[in-house]
Amino acid sequence: AEFLHAYKITIDGSRLLPSSASAQWSLLNLYLLEKAFYELVYELNSRPDWVKIPLMGVAALLQQGFQ
């Protein structure tokens, strides 16, 4: 929470983020989902026994939705 708050203050007014809070959360969730899929591919290629961990992250993000 502190990181996001400081990041938002730092880039405020730069038009790098959408103006609405809901669009900002959707963008953050999209980045988190992208990272979770990256981790999923990594585990499939490196440690297939661990694939459950990123799958749980993907499932949680998809259940949360993109409001």
mmCIF file of N, CA and C in Angstrom:
data_model
loop_
_atom_site.group_PDB
_atom_site.id
_atom_site.type_symbol
_atom_site.label_atom_id
_atom_site.label_comp_id
_atom_site.label_asym_id
_atom_site.label_seq_id
_atom_site.Cartn_x
_atom_site.Cartn_y
_atom_site.Cartn_z
ATOM 1 N N ALA A 1 0.825 -1.186 0.000
ATOM 2 C CA ALA A 1 0.000 0.000 0.000
ATOM 3 C C ALA A 1 0.875 1.259 0.000
ATOM 4 N N GLU A 2 1.941 1.221 0.809
ATOM 5 C CA GLU A 2 2.847 2.378 0.860
ATOM 6 C C GLU A 2 3.519 2.608 -0.491
ATOM 7 N N PHE A 3 3.951 1.544 -1.129
ATOM 8 C CA PHE A 3 4.596 1.675 -2.436
ATOM 9 C C PHE A 3 3.636 2.291 -3.450
ATOM 10 N N LEU A 4 2.410 1.778 -3.509
ATOM 11 C CA LEU A 4 1.435 2.307 -4.470
ATOM 12 C C LEU A 4 1.123 3.772 -4.194
ATOM 13 N N HIS A 5 1.005 4.107 -2.924
ATOM 14 C CA HIS A 5 0.727 5.495 -2.554
ATOM 15 C C HIS A 5 1.874 6.419 -2.991
ATOM 16 N N ALA A 6 3.095 6.028 -2.690
ATOM 17 C CA ALA A 6 4.258 6.842 -3.079
ATOM 18 C C ALA A 6 4.400 6.918 -4.591
ATOM 19 N N TYR A 7 4.140 5.819 -5.278
ATOM 20 C CA TYR A 7 4.225 5.802 -6.742
ATOM 21 C C TYR A 7 3.211 6.770 -7.340
ATOM 22 N N LYS A 8 1.993 6.704 -6.837
ATOM 23 C CA LYS A 8 0.935 7.583 -7.358
ATOM 24 C C LYS A 8 1.269 9.050 -7.116
ATOM 25 N N ILE A 9 1.783 9.381 -5.959
ATOM 26 C CA ILE A 9 2.160 10.768 -5.663
ATOM 27 C C ILE A 9 3.280 11.213 -6.600
ATOM 28 N N THR A 10 4.243 10.331 -6.843
ATOM 29 C CA THR A 10 5.398 10.669 -7.673
ATOM 30 C C THR A 10 5.003 10.964 -9.111
ATOM 31 N N ILE A 11 4.084 10.181 -9.659
ATOM 32 C CA ILE A 11 3.741 10.379 -11.075
ATOM 33 C C ILE A 11 2.447 11.156 -11.268
ATOM 34 N N ASP A 12 1.890 11.663 -10.196
ATOM 35 C CA ASP A 12 0.649 12.435 -10.287
ATOM 36 C C ASP A 12 0.814 13.596 -11.265
ATOM 37 N N GLY A 13 -0.129 13.709 -12.170
ATOM 38 C CA GLY A 13 -0.096 14.774 -13.156
ATOM 39 C C GLY A 13 0.683 14.441 -14.412
ATOM 40 N N SER A 14 1.291 13.267 -14.468
ATOM 41 C CA SER A 14 2.106 12.927 -15.636
ATOM 42 C C SER A 14 1.305 12.221 -16.730
ATOM 43 N N ARG A 15 0.087 11.874 -16.458
ATOM 44 C CA ARG A 15 -0.794 11.145 -17.387
ATOM 45 C C ARG A 15 -0.294 9.728 -17.686
ATOM 46 N N LEU A 16 0.561 9.184 -16.820
ATOM 47 C CA LEU A 16 1.015 7.807 -16.979
ATOM 48 C C LEU A 16 0.000 6.807 -16.436
ATOM 49 N N LEU A 17 -0.893 7.263 -15.585
ATOM 50 C CA LEU A 17 -1.941 6.414 -15.032
ATOM 51 C C LEU A 17 -3.301 6.929 -15.487
ATOM 52 N N PRO A 18 -4.272 6.033 -15.615
ATOM 53 C CA PRO A 18 -5.635 6.505 -15.885
ATOM 54 C C PRO A 18 -6.101 7.413 -14.747
ATOM 55 N N SER A 19 -7.018 8.288 -15.042
ATOM 56 C CA SER A 19 -7.443 9.254 -14.027
ATOM 57 C C SER A 19 -8.394 8.659 -12.990
ATOM 58 N N SER A 20 -9.200 7.686 -13.353
ATOM 59 C CA SER A 20 -10.149 7.139 -12.386
ATOM 60 C C SER A 20 -9.511 6.043 -11.540
ATOM 61 N N ALA A 21 -9.929 5.977 -10.297
ATOM 62 C CA ALA A 21 -9.395 4.976 -9.372
ATOM 63 C C ALA A 21 -9.730 3.562 -9.843
ATOM 64 N N SER A 22 -10.928 3.359 -10.380
ATOM 65 C CA SER A 22 -11.306 2.016 -10.828
ATOM 66 C C SER A 22 -10.435 1.571 -12.006
ATOM 67 N N ALA A 23 -10.104 2.490 -12.896
ATOM 68 C CA ALA A 23 -9.224 2.149 -14.023
ATOM 69 C C ALA A 23 -7.806 1.864 -13.531
ATOM 70 N N GLN A 24 -7.373 2.581 -12.500
ATOM 71 C CA GLN A 24 -6.048 2.327 -11.927
ATOM 72 C C GLN A 24 -5.988 0.936 -11.321
ATOM 73 N N TRP A 25 -7.036 0.532 -10.593
ATOM 74 C CA TRP A 25 -7.060 -0.810 -10.001
ATOM 75 C C TRP A 25 -7.114 -1.884 -11.087
ATOM 76 N N SER A 26 -7.866 -1.623 -12.134
ATOM 77 C CA SER A 26 -7.922 -2.587 -13.241
ATOM 78 C C SER A 26 -6.553 -2.755 -13.881
ATOM 79 N N LEU A 27 -5.834 -1.664 -14.059
ATOM 80 C CA LEU A 27 -4.494 -1.728 -14.635
ATOM 81 C C LEU A 27 -3.548 -2.498 -13.716
ATOM 82 N N LEU A 28 -3.613 -2.240 -12.421
ATOM 83 C CA LEU A 28 -2.778 -2.965 -11.468
ATOM 84 C C LEU A 28 -3.095 -4.458 -11.514
ATOM 85 N N ASN A 29 -4.376 -4.802 -11.539
ATOM 86 C CA ASN A 29 -4.766 -6.208 -11.596
ATOM 87 C C ASN A 29 -4.305 -6.865 -12.890
ATOM 88 N N LEU A 30 -4.317 -6.138 -13.979
ATOM 89 C CA LEU A 30 -3.825 -6.669 -15.240
ATOM 90 C C LEU A 30 -2.331 -6.973 -15.143
ATOM 91 N N TYR A 31 -1.565 -6.069 -14.552
ATOM 92 C CA TYR A 31 -0.123 -6.306 -14.375
ATOM 93 C C TYR A 31 0.130 -7.497 -13.446
ATOM 94 N N LEU A 32 -0.666 -7.614 -12.390
ATOM 95 C CA LEU A 32 -0.517 -8.745 -11.477
ATOM 96 C C LEU A 32 -0.837 -10.061 -12.183
ATOM 97 N N LEU A 33 -1.858 -10.048 -13.037
ATOM 98 C CA LEU A 33 -2.222 -11.240 -13.791
ATOM 99 C C LEU A 33 -1.125 -11.604 -14.784
ATOM 100 N N GLU A 34 -0.552 -10.600 -15.428
ATOM 101 C CA GLU A 34 0.557 -10.843 -16.348
ATOM 102 C C GLU A 34 1.731 -11.493 -15.599
ATOM 103 N N LYS A 35 2.045 -10.999 -14.426
ATOM 104 C CA LYS A 35 3.133 -11.558 -13.614
ATOM 105 C C LYS A 35 2.809 -12.989 -13.190
ATOM 106 N N ALA A 36 1.570 -13.239 -12.824
ATOM 107 C CA ALA A 36 1.179 -14.586 -12.410
ATOM 108 C C ALA A 36 1.313 -15.571 -13.572
ATOM 109 N N PHE A 37 0.943 -15.163 -14.779
ATOM 110 C CA PHE A 37 1.106 -16.031 -15.946
ATOM 111 C C PHE A 37 2.586 -16.256 -16.264
ATOM 112 N N TYR A 38 3.405 -15.241 -16.088
ATOM 113 C CA TYR A 38 4.843 -15.393 -16.270
ATOM 114 C C TYR A 38 5.373 -16.449 -15.301
ATOM 115 N N GLU A 39 4.966 -16.344 -14.048
ATOM 116 C CA GLU A 39 5.398 -17.309 -13.031
ATOM 117 C C GLU A 39 4.890 -18.708 -13.358
ATOM 118 N N LEU A 40 3.681 -18.799 -13.888
ATOM 119 C CA LEU A 40 3.126 -20.093 -14.269
ATOM 120 C C LEU A 40 3.993 -20.763 -15.339
ATOM 121 N N VAL A 41 4.349 -20.018 -16.371
ATOM 122 C CA VAL A 41 5.201 -20.558 -17.434
ATOM 123 C C VAL A 41 6.565 -20.952 -16.872
ATOM 124 N N TYR A 42 7.114 -20.117 -16.007
ATOM 125 C CA TYR A 42 8.408 -20.421 -15.410
ATOM 126 C C TYR A 42 8.353 -21.744 -14.652
ATOM 127 N N GLU A 43 7.341 -21.904 -13.816
ATOM 128 C CA GLU A 43 7.244 -23.134 -13.021
ATOM 129 C C GLU A 43 6.983 -24.347 -13.908
ATOM 130 N N LEU A 44 6.185 -24.195 -14.954
ATOM 131 C CA LEU A 44 5.953 -25.315 -15.874
ATOM 132 C C LEU A 44 7.254 -25.775 -16.514
ATOM 133 N N ASN A 45 8.128 -24.833 -16.834
ATOM 134 C CA ASN A 45 9.392 -25.161 -17.482
ATOM 135 C C ASN A 45 10.477 -25.603 -16.507
ATOM 136 N N SER A 46 10.438 -25.115 -15.280
ATOM 137 C CA SER A 46 11.527 -25.359 -14.341
ATOM 138 C C SER A 46 11.177 -26.328 -13.217
ATOM 139 N N ARG A 47 10.011 -26.119 -12.633
ATOM 140 C CA ARG A 47 9.618 -26.930 -11.470
ATOM 141 C C ARG A 47 8.135 -27.267 -11.569
ATOM 142 N N PRO A 48 7.783 -28.225 -12.424
ATOM 143 C CA PRO A 48 6.361 -28.539 -12.622
ATOM 144 C C PRO A 48 5.619 -28.897 -11.340
ATOM 145 N N ASP A 49 6.328 -29.417 -10.355
ATOM 146 C CA ASP A 49 5.665 -29.762 -9.090
ATOM 147 C C ASP A 49 5.170 -28.531 -8.344
ATOM 148 N N TRP A 50 5.685 -27.377 -8.666
ATOM 149 C CA TRP A 50 5.313 -26.143 -7.986
ATOM 150 C C TRP A 50 4.248 -25.347 -8.737
ATOM 151 N N VAL A 51 3.731 -25.869 -9.815
ATOM 152 C CA VAL A 51 2.822 -25.113 -10.672
ATOM 153 C C VAL A 51 1.547 -24.684 -9.935
ATOM 154 N N LYS A 52 1.226 -25.378 -8.862
ATOM 155 C CA LYS A 52 0.015 -25.035 -8.099
ATOM 156 C C LYS A 52 0.083 -23.611 -7.531
ATOM 157 N N ILE A 53 1.260 -23.165 -7.173
ATOM 158 C CA ILE A 53 1.401 -21.845 -6.541
ATOM 159 C C ILE A 53 0.974 -20.720 -7.490
ATOM 160 N N PRO A 54 1.549 -20.602 -8.698
ATOM 161 C CA PRO A 54 1.074 -19.533 -9.576
ATOM 162 C C PRO A 54 -0.352 -19.765 -10.079
ATOM 163 N N LEU A 55 -0.781 -21.017 -10.185
ATOM 164 C CA LEU A 55 -2.173 -21.269 -10.580
ATOM 165 C C LEU A 55 -3.140 -20.709 -9.548
ATOM 166 N N MET A 56 -2.795 -20.823 -8.287
ATOM 167 C CA MET A 56 -3.644 -20.260 -7.234
ATOM 168 C C MET A 56 -3.696 -18.737 -7.353
ATOM 169 N N GLY A 57 -2.570 -18.118 -7.703
ATOM 170 C CA GLY A 57 -2.551 -16.674 -7.901
ATOM 171 C C GLY A 57 -3.402 -16.250 -9.084
ATOM 172 N N VAL A 58 -3.300 -16.971 -10.189
ATOM 173 C CA VAL A 58 -4.122 -16.669 -11.367
ATOM 174 C C VAL A 58 -5.598 -16.808 -11.012
ATOM 175 N N ALA A 59 -5.957 -17.898 -10.344
ATOM 176 C CA ALA A 59 -7.357 -18.120 -9.971
ATOM 177 C C ALA A 59 -7.877 -17.009 -9.065
ATOM 178 N N ALA A 60 -7.074 -16.598 -8.096
ATOM 179 C CA ALA A 60 -7.504 -15.536 -7.175
ATOM 180 C C ALA A 60 -7.726 -14.225 -7.914
ATOM 181 N N LEU A 61 -6.834 -13.904 -8.823
ATOM 182 C CA LEU A 61 -6.985 -12.657 -9.585
ATOM 183 C C LEU A 61 -8.213 -12.712 -10.486
ATOM 184 N N LEU A 62 -8.458 -13.854 -11.118
ATOM 185 C CA LEU A 62 -9.613 -13.977 -11.997
ATOM 186 C C LEU A 62 -10.914 -13.943 -11.201
ATOM 187 N N GLN A 63 -10.937 -14.521 -10.013
ATOM 188 C CA GLN A 63 -12.126 -14.465 -9.167
ATOM 189 C C GLN A 63 -12.406 -13.047 -8.686
ATOM 190 N N GLN A 64 -11.346 -12.317 -8.438
ATOM 191 C CA GLN A 64 -11.459 -10.927 -7.974
ATOM 192 C C GLN A 64 -12.098 -10.063 -9.049
ATOM 193 N N GLY A 65 -11.758 -10.321 -10.297
ATOM 194 C CA GLY A 65 -12.329 -9.564 -11.398
ATOM 195 C C GLY A 65 -11.611 -8.261 -11.636
ATOM 196 N N PHE A 66 -12.105 -7.534 -12.607
ATOM 197 C CA PHE A 66 -11.481 -6.269 -13.051
ATOM 198 C C PHE A 66 -12.517 -5.145 -13.008
ATOM 199 N N GLN A 67 -13.042 -4.861 -11.826
ATOM 200 C CA GLN A 67 -14.023 -3.779 -11.699
ATOM 201 C C GLN A 67 -13.372 -2.442 -11.880
#
